[in-house]
Amino acid sequence: MGIKVISTNRKAKFEYFLLEHYEAGIELKGSEIKSIRAGQVSLVESYVSVDGQQAWLINAHIAPYEQANRFNHEPKRNRRLLLNKREIRKIWDMVRQKGLTVIPVKIYLKEGLAKVEIAVARGKKQYDKRQEIAKRDFDREISRKAYRKE
């Protein structure tokens, strides 16, 4: 079994410089994993909070599972991330620096287990975003010209 990507945070690369990536498990309820397998997850506006002891996925939306009835879960509840103590301490040390945060990049299934890829990130300034847009437009124009000549 391989990796099946369920949801990606597409704005992450545009809004932040991604410095270090980590893979973390997610502590889920039964109806949550069923919703994830159905692809009903959104990472928009979600982030990771680290307190030196534990890491939490906050504001990630996992839609309620229809067949779960009264045993359903809260869609935007805080979910504990499963990381090694060493990794949590390393992330905690980095986050205490000025301007760094931790964001989820994607949620995927790996060998049947739900995993989240998180990244320590530094926010981009407005001029960085404008440069990235200009570079993307330039590359797109070059590829169009190369395609027309062939």
XYZ file of N, CA and C in Angstrom:
450
model
N 0.836 -1.185 0.000
C 0.000 0.000 0.000
C 0.879 1.246 0.000
N 0.451 2.234 -0.756
C 1.224 3.452 -0.859
C 0.605 4.586 -0.074
N 0.823 5.761 -0.580
C 0.311 6.970 0.056
C -0.815 7.525 -0.805
N -1.945 7.845 -0.165
C -3.079 8.454 -0.855
C -3.319 9.823 -0.233
N -3.035 10.886 -0.995
C -3.198 12.242 -0.485
C -4.688 12.576 -0.462
N -5.169 13.006 0.691
C -6.577 13.319 0.882
C -6.835 14.809 0.685
N -6.031 15.646 1.325
C -6.241 17.088 1.258
C -4.903 17.804 1.353
N -4.759 18.879 0.594
C -3.541 19.690 0.668
C -3.905 21.130 0.996
N -2.992 21.803 1.654
C -3.143 23.217 1.957
C -2.435 23.969 0.830
N -3.177 24.308 -0.215
C -2.575 24.861 -1.426
C -1.994 26.255 -1.209
N -2.511 26.985 -0.249
C -2.005 28.334 -0.004
C -0.724 28.352 0.822
N -0.362 27.211 1.400
C 0.789 27.177 2.308
C 2.068 27.646 1.623
N 2.354 27.134 0.425
C 3.592 27.515 -0.261
C 3.564 28.965 -0.718
N 2.375 29.499 -0.961
C 2.268 30.884 -1.402
C 2.395 31.851 -0.221
N 1.825 31.494 0.923
C 1.804 32.384 2.080
C 3.062 32.291 2.951
N 3.787 31.152 2.883
C 4.895 30.919 3.801
C 6.122 30.356 3.079
N 7.299 30.573 3.691
C 8.503 29.850 3.325
C 8.510 28.609 4.208
N 8.436 27.428 3.631
C 8.399 26.187 4.404
C 9.828 25.749 4.700
N 10.201 25.715 5.977
C 11.577 25.449 6.369
C 11.835 23.971 6.639
N 11.092 23.362 7.554
C 11.297 21.954 7.897
C 9.962 21.225 7.899
N 9.967 20.000 7.378
C 8.750 19.192 7.296
C 8.816 18.034 8.283
N 7.662 17.701 8.864
C 7.545 16.571 9.777
C 6.290 15.785 9.434
N 6.327 14.481 9.689
C 5.154 13.630 9.513
C 4.618 13.289 10.897
N 3.316 13.519 11.100
C 2.712 13.254 12.404
C 1.438 12.449 12.220
N 1.183 11.565 13.178
C -0.090 10.863 13.217
C -1.134 11.782 13.830
N -2.405 11.444 13.659
C -3.482 12.247 14.231
C -4.316 11.344 15.129
N -4.647 11.819 16.319
C -5.522 11.077 17.216
C -6.960 11.382 16.805
N -7.653 10.372 16.274
C -8.987 10.567 15.697
C -10.027 9.676 16.364
N -11.287 10.070 16.197
C -12.409 9.224 16.584
C -12.817 8.405 15.361
N -13.652 7.388 15.560
C -14.043 6.493 14.478
C -14.732 7.179 13.316
N -15.627 8.122 13.604
C -16.340 8.804 12.528
C -15.419 9.750 11.765
N -14.368 10.243 12.431
C -13.426 11.150 11.768
C -12.602 10.424 10.713
N -12.115 9.236 11.020
C -11.307 8.510 10.040
C -12.158 8.115 8.849
N -13.429 7.820 9.071
C -14.316 7.487 7.958
C -14.528 8.703 7.059
N -14.665 9.879 7.652
C -14.793 11.108 6.856
C -13.516 11.407 6.084
N -12.367 11.160 6.709
C -11.088 11.397 6.028
C -10.971 10.462 4.833
N -11.312 9.195 5.021
C -11.247 8.249 3.908
C -12.198 8.638 2.790
N -13.299 9.305 3.138
C -14.234 9.789 2.124
C -13.759 11.094 1.495
N -12.665 11.673 1.992
C -12.085 12.886 1.409
C -12.754 14.165 1.852
N -13.430 14.165 2.974
C -14.164 15.344 3.435
C -13.368 16.099 4.492
N -12.222 16.638 4.069
C -11.305 17.338 4.973
C -10.906 18.664 4.348
N -10.754 19.683 5.175
C -10.270 20.974 4.705
C -9.227 21.506 5.681
N -8.088 21.904 5.150
C -7.004 22.456 5.973
C -6.941 23.979 5.903
N -7.909 24.610 5.249
C -7.917 26.063 5.108
C -8.022 26.690 6.496
N -7.177 27.666 6.785
C -7.161 28.403 8.041
C -6.775 27.547 9.247
N -6.214 26.358 9.045
C -5.814 25.531 10.182
C -4.343 25.775 10.492
N -3.969 25.470 11.720
C -2.591 25.637 12.149
C -2.280 24.624 13.246
N -1.022 24.556 13.648
C -0.585 23.629 14.684
C -0.096 24.443 15.874
N -0.560 24.070 17.052
C -0.127 24.718 18.283
C 0.764 23.741 19.052
N 1.923 24.218 19.492
C 2.865 23.385 20.243
C 3.113 24.067 21.578
N 3.013 23.285 22.670
C 3.211 23.860 24.002
C 4.426 23.298 24.727
N 5.295 22.603 24.020
C 6.472 22.024 24.640
C 6.261 20.580 25.076
N 5.033 20.181 25.322
C 4.702 18.813 25.719
C 3.937 18.071 24.633
N 2.994 18.768 23.989
C 2.141 18.156 22.972
C 1.944 19.120 21.816
N 1.527 18.553 20.687
C 1.206 19.356 19.507
C -0.271 19.110 19.167
N -0.966 20.167 18.774
C -2.401 20.083 18.484
C -2.680 20.650 17.107
N -3.534 19.959 16.348
C -4.032 20.462 15.066
C -5.299 21.238 15.368
N -5.287 22.517 15.082
C -6.391 23.398 15.451
C -7.069 23.943 14.198
N -8.393 23.962 14.237
C -9.236 24.577 13.207
C -9.262 23.805 11.890
N -8.837 22.553 11.869
C -8.961 21.736 10.662
C -10.386 21.195 10.620
N -11.022 21.299 9.479
C -12.426 20.879 9.350
C -12.496 19.464 8.780
N -13.030 18.550 9.576
C -13.337 17.195 9.120
C -14.852 17.072 9.197
N -15.498 16.942 8.042
C -16.957 16.948 7.968
C -17.551 15.784 8.759
N -18.720 15.991 9.354
C -19.380 14.884 10.060
C -19.692 13.747 9.094
N -19.583 12.525 9.594
C -19.855 11.338 8.786
C -21.346 11.040 8.879
N -22.019 10.985 7.730
C -23.478 10.873 7.704
C -24.011 9.653 8.448
N -23.379 8.508 8.285
C -23.896 7.280 8.880
C -23.609 7.165 10.379
N -22.885 8.113 10.962
C -22.514 8.009 12.376
C -23.628 8.452 13.322
N -24.665 9.108 12.820
C -25.794 9.558 13.627
C -25.354 10.323 14.863
N -25.796 9.864 16.033
C -25.520 10.583 17.281
C -24.089 10.384 17.778
N -23.357 9.451 17.196
C -21.984 9.190 17.613
C -20.992 10.038 16.814
N -21.489 11.069 16.137
C -20.635 11.892 15.290
C -19.697 12.761 16.123
N -18.786 13.412 15.438
C -17.762 14.236 16.077
C -18.016 15.715 15.798
N -17.336 16.551 16.542
C -17.347 17.996 16.323
C -16.446 18.289 15.120
N -16.922 18.980 14.076
C -16.122 19.160 12.849
C -14.797 19.900 13.036
N -14.734 20.906 13.908
C -13.508 21.705 14.041
C -12.856 21.548 15.408
N -12.982 20.385 16.020
C -12.379 20.197 17.339
C -10.852 20.123 17.230
N -10.174 20.390 18.341
C -8.715 20.290 18.378
C -8.329 18.817 18.413
N -7.358 18.433 17.585
C -6.924 17.043 17.506
C -5.444 16.962 17.865
N -5.112 15.991 18.719
C -3.733 15.835 19.158
C -2.911 15.203 18.051
N -1.710 15.729 17.835
C -0.791 15.162 16.855
C 0.185 14.238 17.570
N 0.494 13.132 16.923
C 1.361 12.127 17.519
C 2.776 12.281 16.953
N 3.641 12.845 17.763
C 5.044 13.078 17.398
C 5.935 12.562 18.528
N 7.198 12.323 18.219
C 8.166 11.971 19.253
C 8.435 13.189 20.128
N 8.814 12.946 21.382
C 9.134 14.049 22.293
C 10.259 14.909 21.731
N 11.240 14.241 21.110
C 12.384 14.959 20.540
C 11.908 15.922 19.435
N 10.993 15.452 18.588
C 10.472 16.299 17.514
C 9.666 17.468 18.079
N 8.853 17.190 19.091
C 8.046 18.257 19.701
C 8.950 19.317 20.305
N 10.004 18.892 21.007
C 10.935 19.855 21.602
C 11.644 20.683 20.539
N 12.047 20.031 19.447
C 12.738 20.743 18.367
C 11.810 21.783 17.728
N 10.564 21.389 17.474
C 9.584 22.327 16.897
C 9.315 23.460 17.877
N 9.162 23.142 19.162
C 8.902 24.144 20.190
C 10.020 25.177 20.242
N 11.271 24.723 20.158
C 12.410 25.643 20.167
C 12.385 26.558 18.942
N 12.019 26.004 17.788
C 11.984 26.813 16.563
C 10.847 27.826 16.589
N 9.695 27.437 17.134
C 8.516 28.315 17.125
C 8.698 29.510 18.042
N 9.490 29.332 19.090
C 9.713 30.453 20.009
C 10.525 31.564 19.368
N 11.205 31.263 18.246
C 11.914 32.313 17.513
C 10.890 33.245 16.876
N 11.294 34.458 16.619
C 10.392 35.447 16.058
C 9.991 35.099 14.623
N 8.706 35.142 14.359
C 8.210 35.004 12.997
C 8.008 33.596 12.491
N 8.211 32.569 13.325
C 8.019 31.199 12.865
C 6.702 30.646 13.390
N 6.072 29.798 12.591
C 4.825 29.146 12.966
C 4.837 27.727 12.414
N 3.861 26.946 12.791
C 3.750 25.576 12.297
C 2.391 25.447 11.615
N 2.411 24.967 10.369
C 1.168 24.816 9.616
C 1.076 23.411 9.032
N -0.146 22.901 8.890
C -0.320 21.616 8.208
C -0.247 21.827 6.703
N 0.475 20.957 6.011
C 0.638 21.075 4.565
C -0.303 20.129 3.835
N -0.395 18.872 4.313
C -1.322 17.930 3.682
C -1.701 16.825 4.646
N -2.867 16.231 4.382
C -3.331 15.051 5.109
C -3.381 13.922 4.113
N -2.870 12.762 4.524
C -2.844 11.615 3.619
C -2.994 10.325 4.410
N -3.302 9.259 3.685
C -3.377 7.931 4.279
C -2.111 7.179 3.906
N -1.448 6.623 4.899
C -0.225 5.858 4.668
C -0.403 4.520 5.359
N -0.479 3.473 4.568
C -0.705 2.118 5.067
C -1.945 2.057 5.948
N -2.995 2.764 5.540
C -4.276 2.728 6.242
C -4.391 3.688 7.407
N -3.319 4.378 7.777
C -3.340 5.309 8.897
C -3.343 6.746 8.393
N -4.099 7.610 9.060
C -4.149 9.020 8.687
C -2.915 9.727 9.232
N -2.233 10.430 8.368
C -1.038 11.190 8.735
C -1.218 12.620 8.266
N -0.543 13.532 8.924
C -0.540 14.925 8.498
C 0.918 15.362 8.358
N 1.221 16.047 7.252
C 2.553 16.612 7.073
C 2.486 18.047 7.562
N 3.316 18.362 8.555
C 3.361 19.717 9.087
C 4.707 20.331 8.732
N 4.721 21.651 8.684
C 5.961 22.345 8.328
C 6.152 23.547 9.238
N 7.386 23.743 9.670
C 7.753 24.971 10.368
C 7.941 26.011 9.270
N 7.279 27.150 9.417
C 7.234 28.108 8.317
C 7.447 29.537 8.807
N 7.936 30.360 7.893
C 8.083 31.802 8.126
C 7.189 32.510 7.122
N 6.391 33.440 7.584
C 5.460 34.155 6.713
C 6.166 35.001 5.679
N 5.590 35.033 4.468
C 6.165 35.850 3.398
C 5.626 37.271 3.495
N 6.448 38.202 3.086
C 6.015 39.593 2.989
C 5.280 39.785 1.670
N 4.596 40.898 1.540
C 3.811 41.161 0.333
C 4.688 41.192 -0.912
N 5.892 41.769 -0.812
C 6.756 41.844 -1.987
C 7.267 40.466 -2.404
N 7.435 39.544 -1.429
C 7.818 38.172 -1.774
C 6.726 37.503 -2.598
N 5.475 37.734 -2.203
C 4.347 37.139 -2.921
C 4.257 37.714 -4.337
N 4.483 39.029 -4.459
C 4.434 39.652 -5.785
C 5.530 39.108 -6.688
N 6.729 38.901 -6.130
C 7.829 38.326 -6.912
C 7.472 36.922 -7.386
N 6.863 36.140 -6.530
C 6.490 34.779 -6.896
C 5.443 34.778 -8.019
N 4.469 35.676 -7.943
C 3.453 35.780 -8.991
C 4.091 36.192 -10.308
N 5.012 37.170 -10.263
C 5.680 37.628 -11.477
C 6.523 36.507 -12.097
N 7.226 35.743 -11.276
C 8.032 34.629 -11.777
C 7.145 33.564 -12.416
N 6.026 33.270 -11.791
C 5.101 32.265 -12.330
C 4.545 32.716 -13.682
N 4.152 33.998 -13.771
C 3.648 34.531 -15.037
C 4.722 34.492 -16.126
N 5.959 34.847 -15.756
C 7.060 34.830 -16.712
C 7.298 33.410 -17.232
N 7.354 32.433 -16.308
C 7.559 31.034 -16.707
C 6.431 30.537 -17.601
N 5.209 30.929 -17.286
C 4.056 30.526 -18.090
C 4.152 31.107 -19.505
N 4.574 32.351 -19.589
C 4.708 33.004 -20.899
C 5.805 32.338 -21.730
N 6.917 32.014 -21.103
C 8.024 31.328 -21.793
C 7.547 29.981 -22.334
N 6.822 29.226 -21.499
C 6.364 27.902 -21.946
C 5.350 28.036 -23.084
N 4.539 29.084 -23.071
C 3.593 29.311 -24.182
C 4.333 29.588 -25.481
N 5.377 30.430 -25.416
C 6.147 30.755 -26.612
C 6.868 29.524 -27.148
N 7.414 28.718 -26.243
C 8.110 27.492 -26.665
C 7.120 26.516 -27.294
N 5.910 26.465 -26.781
C 4.879 25.556 -27.311
C 4.421 25.995 -28.701
N 4.314 27.327 -28.910
C 3.863 27.859 -30.201
C 4.885 27.593 -31.312
N 6.179 27.626 -30.972
C 7.229 27.434 -31.979
C 7.289 25.985 -32.473
N 6.869 25.042 -31.653
C 6.958 23.629 -32.037
C 5.892 23.231 -32.988
